[in-house]
Each structure stands twice: as structure tokens, then as C-alpha cells.
Amino acid sequence: MQATTLYTWIGFSLFLVVMLFLGYIGARKTKNVRDFATGGTTLGPVILGLSFAATYLSAATFLGYPGWSYDWGLSNLWLFLAMIGGGPIGMLMVAKKVRKLNTKQKSLSLPDWLGDFYNSDILRVGTGLILLFNIFYIAAQFVAGARIFEYLLGMNYSTGLILITAIVVLYVFAGGALADIYTDAVQVIMMAIAGLAVFISGIVIFWDGGVTATFAGIVDNLAAQDGNLVKVFNPESLHFYSIGPVIGAITIQWAFASAPHLFNKVLGLKRESDLGKMILVYVITASLCVLVLFGGLYSRVAIGSGTETTDLALMEYIAWAFPAIFVAIFGVVILAAAMSTTDGLFVSISTVFANDIFLKFLVKRGYVNVSEEKAQQIALLISRWSVPLVGLAAFLLVLNPPRYMGDVMWIGISGVAAGTLGPILYAVYAKRKVSPRAAEGSMFIGLLSYLILYFGGIIPSTMSAGAVATFIGIAVILILSKIFREPDQEYESIQEAK
């Protein structure tokens, strides 16, 4: 393990130099809140497609989800279908229309976009506050970074948690979205190569004369350990114990494609005609990354049920299967995965405070009376200084490490989806103008439904609870749209934008 530690320090140091350099470039190009939030709408489809994939996947893909495969076996492969099927469908359904509508609105974030579309400060501020659920998402990525430092560098969990928090906060504080997007492109390429390497490694190591025979042998090994590991629906799984939760997982992945930190990537696209290329880049890259789910199955075959920390099952397999230098490289890749998602989340939350609440609400409504130039300067400061405050909140959430980092992450995703997807879909697809009251009702009732369903213990799966609450939010806006209507002529300009 000493060689692995040495290689990890070297690899991580080099990686950190590259990330901070890109953050420095981003800082030099970040002149205002629009640059901080979206990169200034000057970016092309390839780099934004890579950034979207990196932000969508996160460290949960490389630690938490293989850990689920390790504990729950083949049933966890439903997650592959959810991520590669649900995500792109959600993006195709929403992204193009959102991008077209935003040509006129020129919004910087999801709360900004919804607030402008419905002309509702309640929706703008309320959606912004809902985004604070993403602190759970950030916290889960911090857990991943801390686990890697703990496993490969011999640090204790708390020290690793402090280090990963400080690193991410530092370079997002400097560069905002430009730092986020540039570094994401580097990080996701590393992640895709790692995912493919893990998938192929199991075929090579467990080779039994043919691909079919090899996977048959893997299945037989899992069945011998625990019959539930080879069931289509594992009764011991938190998320894939029956067809209902599977549908819930696919649904929430579909909803996740409209998450605020992903939404910003679409708003940052230079040309609307490039959206198809962006989606294609995302699908190809994400498919390669998600192959890492097989690493959890390989780990169960290789080392049995002896792993104490489920989230480290993939690293246990990599240490068993690969030379020390490759173990170190994989560790750096997982750190990259944690950082690639966390920076995007920081940017989306900081944009809420600076743009959606300060500029579009407090300044616009006259609660803060300053010049336009001064307001922009203050907003940029708010964008940056909200980063360490959010980082501290996420750090405190996971001082005591959770059993499954993936569940912590989905608390955040599900809460955001439940409160926002109804207004988003109505804005994109509705034929009639609706009162802001309908959208506001969807936001409140969708979020409240999630809080009751999950934290009330009615639905134990974070993903399933989020999916049900999301459908409730959609149903609410459809019902309220019949009660609170606006004159049709007010909707003509919106329809022309669509």
C-alpha cells in the first residue's frame, strides 16, 4: 500500500495543479455574474456535453452506485437503464424548448428562468431556496473525496473531509462556471476511460472461454453467495425491490435532467442548433462511465462479502485486480468525479443568492438601492462568498459518514425535482397561459409531498419518494391551471418563442 500512497500523492498533486490552473483561467475571464453562472454563453456543444455528463454522473457513479451493486447484485443494473434512458429523454423533452425560450428571457439559472417566465418573485425566491436541498448532494460528493483520501492516503475521515472541502471551495470561489466547465471536460474523459477499463477488467480476469460463459460464471458465483444477488428485484435493495421503485428510479433520473446545475449548462450553449451535438456527446460519455456499475459485481465475486465500507467496494476490487499505479489513477479519477459535480452545484446555488435573490428580487424591487454597476459588483461578491458558506454547511452534514453516500445525494435531487418539475414542464409544453399562483402551488405542494413521503417514512426509497412527489407536483399545476387562468392573448408571445 506504500507504493499506492506514493503514486496517489503524485497523481493527485498533478491533477490539483491542472485544476487550479484552469480555475485561474476561469477567474481571469469571470467579469460578472453571467460569466460566473453560465460561462457567458460562449461555449460549444462538445465541451458543454462533456461538462453535462461529468456533472450528471458525480462520484456516486464511481463509489456509491458500485457499492449498491456490491450489496444488491444484478438488480442494481436497473440503474444503468435509468441513467442512460431516463436522463437523455428528460434532456430531449426539456432542453431544446428551454434554450429557445431563454433566447428572449436571457435567464442565468432555473429560479431566474421560472421567475421570469411566470413573472413571480415567489417562484423565483422559493425555487432558489429549494435548491438548498442540493447541499445534501454536495455533502455526498465530499464523502466520496474523504473516503478516497482515507483509503489511499491513510488520512482519517475527518481530515480527508476537510481537504476535499477546501480544494473544491477554493477553485469554484475563483473561477465560477468557467472553472467548472473547463475542469469538467478534463475530469469526465478520465471517468469514461476508467469506466470502460473497469468493465473490461472483469471480463479479462474472470474469463471462461467466452463472454457469455464468463458472465454466467460471475452470476453463478453471486448466486452461491446469496440468491437475492441474482434476482431481477432484490428484496433487500432500498431502490430496486419491485417494479414500482424501478419505475420511480427511471422517473427521477428523467426529472434529474432538468436539475439546476445541469440546467445552467443548457443556458450556456452558444448556439441552439448545437444542442443535438451536446446531447450526443453526453450519451456516449455517460454510457462509458456508467459501465463502472459492473465493478461492484466484480468486487463481490473477487472478495466476497467482507467489505466493511460498502462505498469502497469498487476500490477494494481495483486494489485486488490492478497494480499500485493504476489503483492511484483510479483514486484520482474518483476525486475528479466528486469535484466535477460539486463545482457545478456550488455555481448553481451561489447564482441563486447573487442573481435570483439579490439582483432580480432585492435590487429590482427597490429593497436594495444601488447603481447597476455597484449591484453587479456586489452580486459577484455574493456569488463567490456564498461558496464557502455552502461548503461549510455540506461539510457539517456528513461529519458522521453515512452508510450509503448515494442515498444522501438523492435526498437533494428528489427534493429539487419535486418542487420544480411541474412548473418547468408546464412552461415548456402548455398551450395556455397559467397564473403564477398555479406554478407556486405546484412548487409548494410538490416539495411538501416529498418531505412527508420520505421523511415521514411512508416511502423508504429516496428515488421513489421523489418520483411520486414529482408526479404530484405535475398534477397540481395541471389542476390549478384550470382554476387560475390568464387571458389567452397574453400567451401569444410565449408560443411564438416556443
PDB file of C-alpha atoms in Angstrom, residues 97-366:
ATOM      1  CA  LYS A  97     -37.533  24.248 -25.701  1.00  0.00           C
ATOM      2  CA  VAL A  98     -35.925  25.785 -22.633  1.00  0.00           C
ATOM      3  CA  ARG A  99     -32.978  27.005 -24.707  1.00  0.00           C
ATOM      4  CA  LYS A 100     -35.328  28.557 -27.280  1.00  0.00           C
ATOM      5  CA  LEU A 101     -37.420  30.298 -24.632  1.00  0.00           C
ATOM      6  CA  ASN A 102     -34.278  31.607 -22.968  1.00  0.00           C
ATOM      7  CA  THR A 103     -33.162  33.319 -26.181  1.00  0.00           C
ATOM      8  CA  LYS A 104     -35.673  36.006 -25.217  1.00  0.00           C
ATOM      9  CA  GLN A 105     -35.541  35.745 -21.423  1.00  0.00           C
ATOM     10  CA  LYS A 106     -31.722  35.535 -21.101  1.00  0.00           C
ATOM     11  CA  SER A 107     -32.037  33.979 -17.649  1.00  0.00           C
ATOM     12  CA  LEU A 108     -28.994  32.722 -15.739  1.00  0.00           C
ATOM     13  CA  SER A 109     -30.423  29.861 -13.694  1.00  0.00           C
ATOM     14  CA  LEU A 110     -33.504  27.728 -13.089  1.00  0.00           C
ATOM     15  CA  PRO A 111     -35.076  30.031 -10.450  1.00  0.00           C
ATOM     16  CA  ASP A 112     -34.287  33.004 -12.686  1.00  0.00           C
ATOM     17  CA  TRP A 113     -35.885  31.277 -15.683  1.00  0.00           C
ATOM     18  CA  LEU A 114     -39.035  30.228 -13.803  1.00  0.00           C
ATOM     19  CA  GLY A 115     -39.369  33.589 -12.090  1.00  0.00           C
ATOM     20  CA  ASP A 116     -39.099  35.426 -15.411  1.00  0.00           C
ATOM     21  CA  PHE A 117     -41.434  33.054 -17.247  1.00  0.00           C
ATOM     22  CA  TYR A 118     -44.236  33.171 -14.686  1.00  0.00           C
ATOM     23  CA  ASN A 119     -43.463  36.738 -13.579  1.00  0.00           C
ATOM     24  CA  SER A 120     -43.375  35.545  -9.983  1.00  0.00           C
ATOM     25  CA  ASP A 121     -40.918  36.579  -7.293  1.00  0.00           C
ATOM     26  CA  ILE A 122     -42.444  33.952  -5.008  1.00  0.00           C
ATOM     27  CA  LEU A 123     -41.498  31.291  -7.541  1.00  0.00           C
ATOM     28  CA  ARG A 124     -38.066  32.823  -8.099  1.00  0.00           C
ATOM     29  CA  VAL A 125     -37.159  33.006  -4.413  1.00  0.00           C
ATOM     30  CA  GLY A 126     -38.978  29.803  -3.458  1.00  0.00           C
ATOM     31  CA  THR A 127     -37.272  27.764  -6.154  1.00  0.00           C
ATOM     32  CA  GLY A 128     -33.971  29.302  -5.118  1.00  0.00           C
ATOM     33  CA  LEU A 129     -34.487  28.178  -1.528  1.00  0.00           C
ATOM     34  CA  ILE A 130     -35.475  24.699  -2.729  1.00  0.00           C
ATOM     35  CA  LEU A 131     -32.058  24.496  -4.350  1.00  0.00           C
ATOM     36  CA  LEU A 132     -30.555  24.462  -0.886  1.00  0.00           C
ATOM     37  CA  PHE A 133     -31.549  20.783  -0.889  1.00  0.00           C
ATOM     38  CA  ASN A 134     -28.511  20.365  -3.123  1.00  0.00           C
ATOM     39  CA  ILE A 135     -26.341  20.847  -0.055  1.00  0.00           C
ATOM     40  CA  PHE A 136     -27.121  17.145   0.563  1.00  0.00           C
ATOM     41  CA  TYR A 137     -25.831  16.416  -2.944  1.00  0.00           C
ATOM     42  CA  ILE A 138     -22.630  18.363  -2.276  1.00  0.00           C
ATOM     43  CA  ALA A 139     -22.218  16.587   1.054  1.00  0.00           C
ATOM     44  CA  ALA A 140     -22.340  13.196  -0.685  1.00  0.00           C
ATOM     45  CA  GLN A 141     -19.503  14.224  -3.006  1.00  0.00           C
ATOM     46  CA  PHE A 142     -17.471  15.345  -0.019  1.00  0.00           C
ATOM     47  CA  VAL A 143     -17.989  11.871   1.480  1.00  0.00           C
ATOM     48  CA  ALA A 144     -16.529  10.358  -1.710  1.00  0.00           C
ATOM     49  CA  GLY A 145     -13.456  12.560  -1.580  1.00  0.00           C
ATOM     50  CA  ALA A 146     -12.925  11.871   2.106  1.00  0.00           C
ATOM     51  CA  ARG A 147     -13.261   8.110   1.559  1.00  0.00           C
ATOM     52  CA  ILE A 148     -10.606   8.167  -1.168  1.00  0.00           C
ATOM     53  CA  PHE A 149      -8.191  10.148   0.986  1.00  0.00           C
ATOM     54  CA  GLU A 150      -8.926   7.742   3.830  1.00  0.00           C
ATOM     55  CA  TYR A 151      -8.420   4.611   1.731  1.00  0.00           C
ATOM     56  CA  LEU A 152      -5.442   5.594  -0.425  1.00  0.00           C
ATOM     57  CA  LEU A 153      -3.585   8.227   1.592  1.00  0.00           C
ATOM     58  CA  GLY A 154      -4.102   6.881   5.112  1.00  0.00           C
ATOM     59  CA  MET A 155      -5.842  10.013   6.382  1.00  0.00           C
ATOM     60  CA  ASN A 156      -8.655   9.752   8.856  1.00  0.00           C
ATOM     61  CA  TYR A 157     -12.120  10.506   7.517  1.00  0.00           C
ATOM     62  CA  SER A 158     -12.383  13.957   9.129  1.00  0.00           C
ATOM     63  CA  THR A 159      -9.054  15.156   7.724  1.00  0.00           C
ATOM     64  CA  GLY A 160      -9.966  13.929   4.258  1.00  0.00           C
ATOM     65  CA  LEU A 161     -13.317  15.697   4.529  1.00  0.00           C
ATOM     66  CA  ILE A 162     -11.623  18.976   5.402  1.00  0.00           C
ATOM     67  CA  LEU A 163      -9.172  18.630   2.495  1.00  0.00           C
ATOM     68  CA  ILE A 164     -11.722  17.871  -0.231  1.00  0.00           C
ATOM     69  CA  THR A 165     -13.975  20.685   1.028  1.00  0.00           C
ATOM     70  CA  ALA A 166     -11.125  23.204   0.935  1.00  0.00           C
ATOM     71  CA  ILE A 167      -9.982  22.205  -2.555  1.00  0.00           C
ATOM     72  CA  VAL A 168     -13.387  22.439  -4.193  1.00  0.00           C
ATOM     73  CA  VAL A 169     -14.346  25.672  -2.443  1.00  0.00           C
ATOM     74  CA  LEU A 170     -11.063  27.319  -3.469  1.00  0.00           C
ATOM     75  CA  TYR A 171     -11.278  26.813  -7.193  1.00  0.00           C
ATOM     76  CA  VAL A 172     -15.028  27.399  -7.530  1.00  0.00           C
ATOM     77  CA  PHE A 173     -14.612  30.577  -5.442  1.00  0.00           C
ATOM     78  CA  ALA A 174     -12.107  31.803  -8.013  1.00  0.00           C
ATOM     79  CA  GLY A 175     -13.470  30.741 -11.373  1.00  0.00           C
ATOM     80  CA  GLY A 176     -17.208  30.046 -11.189  1.00  0.00           C
ATOM     81  CA  ALA A 177     -18.802  28.365 -14.210  1.00  0.00           C
ATOM     82  CA  LEU A 178     -15.780  28.786 -16.462  1.00  0.00           C
ATOM     83  CA  ALA A 179     -13.586  26.900 -13.998  1.00  0.00           C
ATOM     84  CA  ASP A 180     -16.376  24.363 -13.533  1.00  0.00           C
ATOM     85  CA  ILE A 181     -16.892  23.671 -17.256  1.00  0.00           C
ATOM     86  CA  TYR A 182     -13.229  23.562 -18.244  1.00  0.00           C
ATOM     87  CA  THR A 183     -12.308  21.193 -15.426  1.00  0.00           C
ATOM     88  CA  ASP A 184     -15.395  19.037 -16.033  1.00  0.00           C
ATOM     89  CA  ALA A 185     -14.265  18.331 -19.593  1.00  0.00           C
ATOM     90  CA  VAL A 186     -10.923  17.004 -18.333  1.00  0.00           C
ATOM     91  CA  GLN A 187     -12.497  15.077 -15.480  1.00  0.00           C
ATOM     92  CA  VAL A 188     -15.191  13.258 -17.463  1.00  0.00           C
ATOM     93  CA  ILE A 189     -12.731  11.981 -20.066  1.00  0.00           C
ATOM     94  CA  MET A 190     -10.802  10.399 -17.202  1.00  0.00           C
ATOM     95  CA  MET A 191     -14.071   8.989 -15.822  1.00  0.00           C
ATOM     96  CA  ALA A 192     -15.098   7.469 -19.167  1.00  0.00           C
ATOM     97  CA  ILE A 193     -11.741   5.744 -19.600  1.00  0.00           C
ATOM     98  CA  ALA A 194     -11.954   4.417 -16.034  1.00  0.00           C
ATOM     99  CA  GLY A 195     -15.489   3.078 -16.506  1.00  0.00           C
ATOM    100  CA  LEU A 196     -14.510   1.214 -19.663  1.00  0.00           C
ATOM    101  CA  ALA A 197     -11.335  -0.126 -18.039  1.00  0.00           C
ATOM    102  CA  VAL A 198     -13.267  -1.496 -15.039  1.00  0.00           C
ATOM    103  CA  PHE A 199     -15.829  -3.215 -17.258  1.00  0.00           C
ATOM    104  CA  ILE A 200     -13.194  -4.859 -19.467  1.00  0.00           C
ATOM    105  CA  SER A 201     -11.027  -5.851 -16.491  1.00  0.00           C
ATOM    106  CA  GLY A 202     -13.687  -8.193 -15.101  1.00  0.00           C
ATOM    107  CA  ILE A 203     -14.091  -9.933 -18.445  1.00  0.00           C
ATOM    108  CA  VAL A 204     -10.337 -10.451 -18.661  1.00  0.00           C
ATOM    109  CA  ILE A 205      -9.835 -11.549 -15.044  1.00  0.00           C
ATOM    110  CA  PHE A 206     -12.822 -13.904 -14.869  1.00  0.00           C
ATOM    111  CA  TRP A 207     -12.501 -15.116 -18.470  1.00  0.00           C
ATOM    112  CA  ASP A 208     -14.028 -18.546 -19.025  1.00  0.00           C
ATOM    113  CA  GLY A 209     -13.644 -19.252 -22.722  1.00  0.00           C
ATOM    114  CA  GLY A 210     -16.207 -16.709 -23.956  1.00  0.00           C
ATOM    115  CA  VAL A 211     -18.038 -13.574 -22.924  1.00  0.00           C
ATOM    116  CA  THR A 212     -21.319 -15.425 -22.276  1.00  0.00           C
ATOM    117  CA  ALA A 213     -19.606 -18.129 -20.238  1.00  0.00           C
ATOM    118  CA  THR A 214     -17.653 -15.505 -18.303  1.00  0.00           C
ATOM    119  CA  PHE A 215     -20.751 -13.624 -17.197  1.00  0.00           C
ATOM    120  CA  ALA A 216     -22.520 -16.910 -16.472  1.00  0.00           C
ATOM    121  CA  GLY A 217     -19.679 -17.749 -14.111  1.00  0.00           C
ATOM    122  CA  ILE A 218     -19.975 -14.367 -12.419  1.00  0.00           C
ATOM    123  CA  VAL A 219     -23.715 -14.913 -11.933  1.00  0.00           C
ATOM    124  CA  ASP A 220     -23.142 -18.402 -10.536  1.00  0.00           C
ATOM    125  CA  ASN A 221     -20.633 -17.031  -8.041  1.00  0.00           C
ATOM    126  CA  LEU A 222     -23.066 -14.360  -6.876  1.00  0.00           C
ATOM    127  CA  ALA A 223     -25.892 -16.903  -6.571  1.00  0.00           C
ATOM    128  CA  ALA A 224     -23.725 -19.150  -4.424  1.00  0.00           C
ATOM    129  CA  GLN A 225     -23.095 -16.259  -2.024  1.00  0.00           C
ATOM    130  CA  ASP A 226     -26.705 -15.046  -1.812  1.00  0.00           C
ATOM    131  CA  GLY A 227     -29.640 -15.944  -4.045  1.00  0.00           C
ATOM    132  CA  ASN A 228     -31.011 -12.416  -3.758  1.00  0.00           C
ATOM    133  CA  LEU A 229     -27.944 -11.078  -5.597  1.00  0.00           C
ATOM    134  CA  VAL A 230     -29.123 -12.577  -8.896  1.00  0.00           C
ATOM    135  CA  LYS A 231     -32.806 -11.714  -8.634  1.00  0.00           C
ATOM    136  CA  VAL A 232     -34.333  -9.206 -11.034  1.00  0.00           C
ATOM    137  CA  PHE A 233     -35.787  -7.429  -7.991  1.00  0.00           C
ATOM    138  CA  ASN A 234     -33.737  -7.837  -4.822  1.00  0.00           C
ATOM    139  CA  PRO A 235     -35.993  -7.665  -1.742  1.00  0.00           C
ATOM    140  CA  GLU A 236     -33.033  -6.344   0.276  1.00  0.00           C
ATOM    141  CA  SER A 237     -32.399  -3.405  -2.083  1.00  0.00           C
ATOM    142  CA  LEU A 238     -33.517   0.040  -0.991  1.00  0.00           C
ATOM    143  CA  HIS A 239     -34.394   1.070  -4.547  1.00  0.00           C
ATOM    144  CA  PHE A 240     -34.942  -1.986  -6.780  1.00  0.00           C
ATOM    145  CA  TYR A 241     -37.099  -4.361  -4.750  1.00  0.00           C
ATOM    146  CA  SER A 242     -40.087  -4.298  -7.145  1.00  0.00           C
ATOM    147  CA  ILE A 243     -41.239  -2.799 -10.445  1.00  0.00           C
ATOM    148  CA  GLY A 244     -42.688   0.304  -8.743  1.00  0.00           C
ATOM    149  CA  PRO A 245     -39.385   1.549  -7.309  1.00  0.00           C
ATOM    150  CA  VAL A 246     -37.670   0.769 -10.632  1.00  0.00           C
ATOM    151  CA  ILE A 247     -40.170   2.999 -12.429  1.00  0.00           C
ATOM    152  CA  GLY A 248     -39.543   5.566  -9.717  1.00  0.00           C
ATOM    153  CA  ALA A 249     -35.779   5.426 -10.339  1.00  0.00           C
ATOM    154  CA  ILE A 250     -36.253   5.917 -14.089  1.00  0.00           C
ATOM    155  CA  THR A 251     -38.683   8.766 -13.452  1.00  0.00           C
ATOM    156  CA  ILE A 252     -36.432  10.619 -11.048  1.00  0.00           C
ATOM    157  CA  GLN A 253     -33.468  10.253 -13.421  1.00  0.00           C
ATOM    158  CA  TRP A 254     -35.702  11.752 -16.112  1.00  0.00           C
ATOM    159  CA  ALA A 255     -36.552  14.616 -13.750  1.00  0.00           C
ATOM    160  CA  PHE A 256     -32.904  14.992 -12.756  1.00  0.00           C
ATOM    161  CA  ALA A 257     -32.008  16.033 -16.322  1.00  0.00           C
ATOM    162  CA  SER A 258     -33.687  19.374 -15.522  1.00  0.00           C
ATOM    163  CA  ALA A 259     -31.763  19.872 -12.270  1.00  0.00           C
ATOM    164  CA  PRO A 260     -30.459  23.431 -11.775  1.00  0.00           C
ATOM    165  CA  HIS A 261     -26.744  22.652 -12.030  1.00  0.00           C
ATOM    166  CA  LEU A 262     -27.455  20.801 -15.307  1.00  0.00           C
ATOM    167  CA  PHE A 263     -29.937  23.437 -16.458  1.00  0.00           C
ATOM    168  CA  ASN A 264     -27.115  26.008 -16.406  1.00  0.00           C
ATOM    169  CA  LYS A 265     -25.160  24.009 -18.998  1.00  0.00           C
ATOM    170  CA  VAL A 266     -28.024  24.286 -21.483  1.00  0.00           C
ATOM    171  CA  LEU A 267     -28.347  28.023 -20.859  1.00  0.00           C
ATOM    172  CA  GLY A 268     -24.608  28.388 -21.514  1.00  0.00           C
ATOM    173  CA  LEU A 269     -24.793  26.880 -25.026  1.00  0.00           C
ATOM    174  CA  LYS A 270     -23.637  29.337 -27.680  1.00  0.00           C
ATOM    175  CA  ARG A 271     -26.000  28.206 -30.478  1.00  0.00           C
ATOM    176  CA  GLU A 272     -29.337  26.446 -30.161  1.00  0.00           C
ATOM    177  CA  SER A 273     -28.536  24.362 -33.261  1.00  0.00           C
ATOM    178  CA  ASP A 274     -25.692  22.715 -31.341  1.00  0.00           C
ATOM    179  CA  LEU A 275     -27.981  21.139 -28.726  1.00  0.00           C
ATOM    180  CA  GLY A 276     -28.194  17.804 -30.592  1.00  0.00           C
ATOM    181  CA  LYS A 277     -24.407  17.521 -30.648  1.00  0.00           C
ATOM    182  CA  MET A 278     -24.275  18.335 -26.951  1.00  0.00           C
ATOM    183  CA  ILE A 279     -26.760  15.548 -26.140  1.00  0.00           C
ATOM    184  CA  LEU A 280     -24.864  13.036 -28.305  1.00  0.00           C
ATOM    185  CA  VAL A 281     -21.586  13.829 -26.540  1.00  0.00           C
ATOM    186  CA  TYR A 282     -23.343  13.361 -23.202  1.00  0.00           C
ATOM    187  CA  VAL A 283     -24.919   9.997 -24.105  1.00  0.00           C
ATOM    188  CA  ILE A 284     -21.680   8.477 -25.415  1.00  0.00           C
ATOM    189  CA  THR A 285     -19.594   9.705 -22.500  1.00  0.00           C
ATOM    190  CA  ALA A 286     -22.135   8.773 -19.829  1.00  0.00           C
ATOM    191  CA  SER A 287     -22.589   5.263 -21.254  1.00  0.00           C
ATOM    192  CA  LEU A 288     -18.877   4.590 -20.875  1.00  0.00           C
ATOM    193  CA  CYS A 289     -18.789   5.984 -17.344  1.00  0.00           C
ATOM    194  CA  VAL A 290     -21.809   4.002 -16.104  1.00  0.00           C
ATOM    195  CA  LEU A 291     -20.120   0.721 -17.055  1.00  0.00           C
ATOM    196  CA  VAL A 292     -18.385   1.123 -13.711  1.00  0.00           C
ATOM    197  CA  LEU A 293     -21.524  -0.361 -12.074  1.00  0.00           C
ATOM    198  CA  PHE A 294     -20.131  -3.759 -13.030  1.00  0.00           C
ATOM    199  CA  GLY A 295     -17.183  -3.042 -10.743  1.00  0.00           C
ATOM    200  CA  GLY A 296     -19.384  -3.625  -7.709  1.00  0.00           C
ATOM    201  CA  LEU A 297     -20.407  -7.046  -9.037  1.00  0.00           C
ATOM    202  CA  TYR A 298     -16.794  -7.932  -9.785  1.00  0.00           C
ATOM    203  CA  SER A 299     -15.846  -6.839  -6.279  1.00  0.00           C
ATOM    204  CA  ARG A 300     -18.426  -9.170  -4.732  1.00  0.00           C
ATOM    205  CA  VAL A 301     -17.092 -12.060  -6.836  1.00  0.00           C
ATOM    206  CA  ALA A 302     -13.439 -11.279  -6.055  1.00  0.00           C
ATOM    207  CA  ILE A 303     -13.541 -10.544  -2.326  1.00  0.00           C
ATOM    208  CA  GLY A 304     -16.909 -11.845  -1.158  1.00  0.00           C
ATOM    209  CA  SER A 305     -18.959 -10.069   1.486  1.00  0.00           C
ATOM    210  CA  GLY A 306     -16.064  -8.920   3.641  1.00  0.00           C
ATOM    211  CA  THR A 307     -16.007  -5.199   2.781  1.00  0.00           C
ATOM    212  CA  GLU A 308     -16.765  -3.086   5.842  1.00  0.00           C
ATOM    213  CA  THR A 309     -17.475   0.150   3.947  1.00  0.00           C
ATOM    214  CA  THR A 310     -19.822  -0.518   1.043  1.00  0.00           C
ATOM    215  CA  ASP A 311     -18.923   2.728  -0.722  1.00  0.00           C
ATOM    216  CA  LEU A 312     -15.321   1.483  -1.009  1.00  0.00           C
ATOM    217  CA  ALA A 313     -16.217  -1.847  -2.658  1.00  0.00           C
ATOM    218  CA  LEU A 314     -15.004  -0.655  -6.067  1.00  0.00           C
ATOM    219  CA  MET A 315     -11.661   0.462  -4.635  1.00  0.00           C
ATOM    220  CA  GLU A 316     -11.290  -2.913  -2.928  1.00  0.00           C
ATOM    221  CA  TYR A 317     -11.735  -4.605  -6.308  1.00  0.00           C
ATOM    222  CA  ILE A 318      -9.334  -2.229  -8.049  1.00  0.00           C
ATOM    223  CA  ALA A 319      -6.693  -2.828  -5.364  1.00  0.00           C
ATOM    224  CA  TRP A 320      -7.225  -6.580  -5.816  1.00  0.00           C
ATOM    225  CA  ALA A 321      -7.127  -6.538  -9.621  1.00  0.00           C
ATOM    226  CA  PHE A 322      -4.709  -3.783 -10.662  1.00  0.00           C
ATOM    227  CA  PRO A 323      -1.085  -2.757  -9.996  1.00  0.00           C
ATOM    228  CA  ALA A 324      -0.469   0.022  -7.478  1.00  0.00           C
ATOM    229  CA  ILE A 325      -0.048   2.791 -10.054  1.00  0.00           C
ATOM    230  CA  PHE A 326      -3.460   2.015 -11.564  1.00  0.00           C
ATOM    231  CA  VAL A 327      -5.066   1.998  -8.120  1.00  0.00           C
ATOM    232  CA  ALA A 328      -3.708   5.513  -7.607  1.00  0.00           C
ATOM    233  CA  ILE A 329      -5.012   6.632 -11.012  1.00  0.00           C
ATOM    234  CA  PHE A 330      -8.477   5.296 -10.223  1.00  0.00           C
ATOM    235  CA  GLY A 331      -8.395   7.148  -6.925  1.00  0.00           C
ATOM    236  CA  VAL A 332      -7.644  10.403  -8.746  1.00  0.00           C
ATOM    237  CA  VAL A 333     -10.452   9.685 -11.222  1.00  0.00           C
ATOM    238  CA  ILE A 334     -12.950   9.266  -8.383  1.00  0.00           C
ATOM    239  CA  LEU A 335     -11.763  12.514  -6.835  1.00  0.00           C
ATOM    240  CA  ALA A 336     -12.283  14.096 -10.253  1.00  0.00           C
ATOM    241  CA  ALA A 337     -15.824  12.696 -10.327  1.00  0.00           C
ATOM    242  CA  ALA A 338     -16.545  14.211  -6.912  1.00  0.00           C
ATOM    243  CA  MET A 339     -15.193  17.585  -7.937  1.00  0.00           C
ATOM    244  CA  SER A 340     -16.892  17.631 -11.337  1.00  0.00           C
ATOM    245  CA  THR A 341     -20.339  17.522  -9.778  1.00  0.00           C
ATOM    246  CA  THR A 342     -19.639  19.557  -6.675  1.00  0.00           C
ATOM    247  CA  ASP A 343     -18.359  22.598  -8.515  1.00  0.00           C
ATOM    248  CA  GLY A 344     -21.483  22.749 -10.697  1.00  0.00           C
ATOM    249  CA  LEU A 345     -23.707  22.551  -7.636  1.00  0.00           C
ATOM    250  CA  PHE A 346     -21.806  25.344  -5.935  1.00  0.00           C
ATOM    251  CA  VAL A 347     -22.189  27.552  -9.000  1.00  0.00           C
ATOM    252  CA  SER A 348     -25.953  26.921  -9.247  1.00  0.00           C
ATOM    253  CA  ILE A 349     -26.550  27.665  -5.555  1.00  0.00           C
ATOM    254  CA  SER A 350     -24.333  30.762  -5.497  1.00  0.00           C
ATOM    255  CA  THR A 351     -26.153  32.069  -8.580  1.00  0.00           C
ATOM    256  CA  VAL A 352     -29.413  31.791  -6.649  1.00  0.00           C
ATOM    257  CA  PHE A 353     -28.168  34.102  -3.913  1.00  0.00           C
ATOM    258  CA  ALA A 354     -26.441  36.599  -6.216  1.00  0.00           C
ATOM    259  CA  ASN A 355     -28.716  36.785  -9.239  1.00  0.00           C
ATOM    260  CA  ASP A 356     -32.113  35.355  -8.350  1.00  0.00           C
ATOM    261  CA  ILE A 357     -32.495  36.781  -4.864  1.00  0.00           C
ATOM    262  CA  PHE A 358     -30.187  39.818  -4.789  1.00  0.00           C
ATOM    263  CA  LEU A 359     -30.365  41.250  -8.333  1.00  0.00           C
ATOM    264  CA  LYS A 360     -33.751  40.037  -9.561  1.00  0.00           C
ATOM    265  CA  PHE A 361     -35.630  40.473  -6.279  1.00  0.00           C
ATOM    266  CA  LEU A 362     -33.954  42.766  -3.737  1.00  0.00           C
ATOM    267  CA  VAL A 363     -32.444  45.239  -6.215  1.00  0.00           C
ATOM    268  CA  LYS A 364     -35.173  45.095  -8.849  1.00  0.00           C
ATOM    269  CA  ARG A 365     -37.938  45.630  -6.280  1.00  0.00           C
ATOM    270  CA  GLY A 366     -36.044  48.505  -4.657  1.00  0.00           C
TER     271      GLY A 366
END
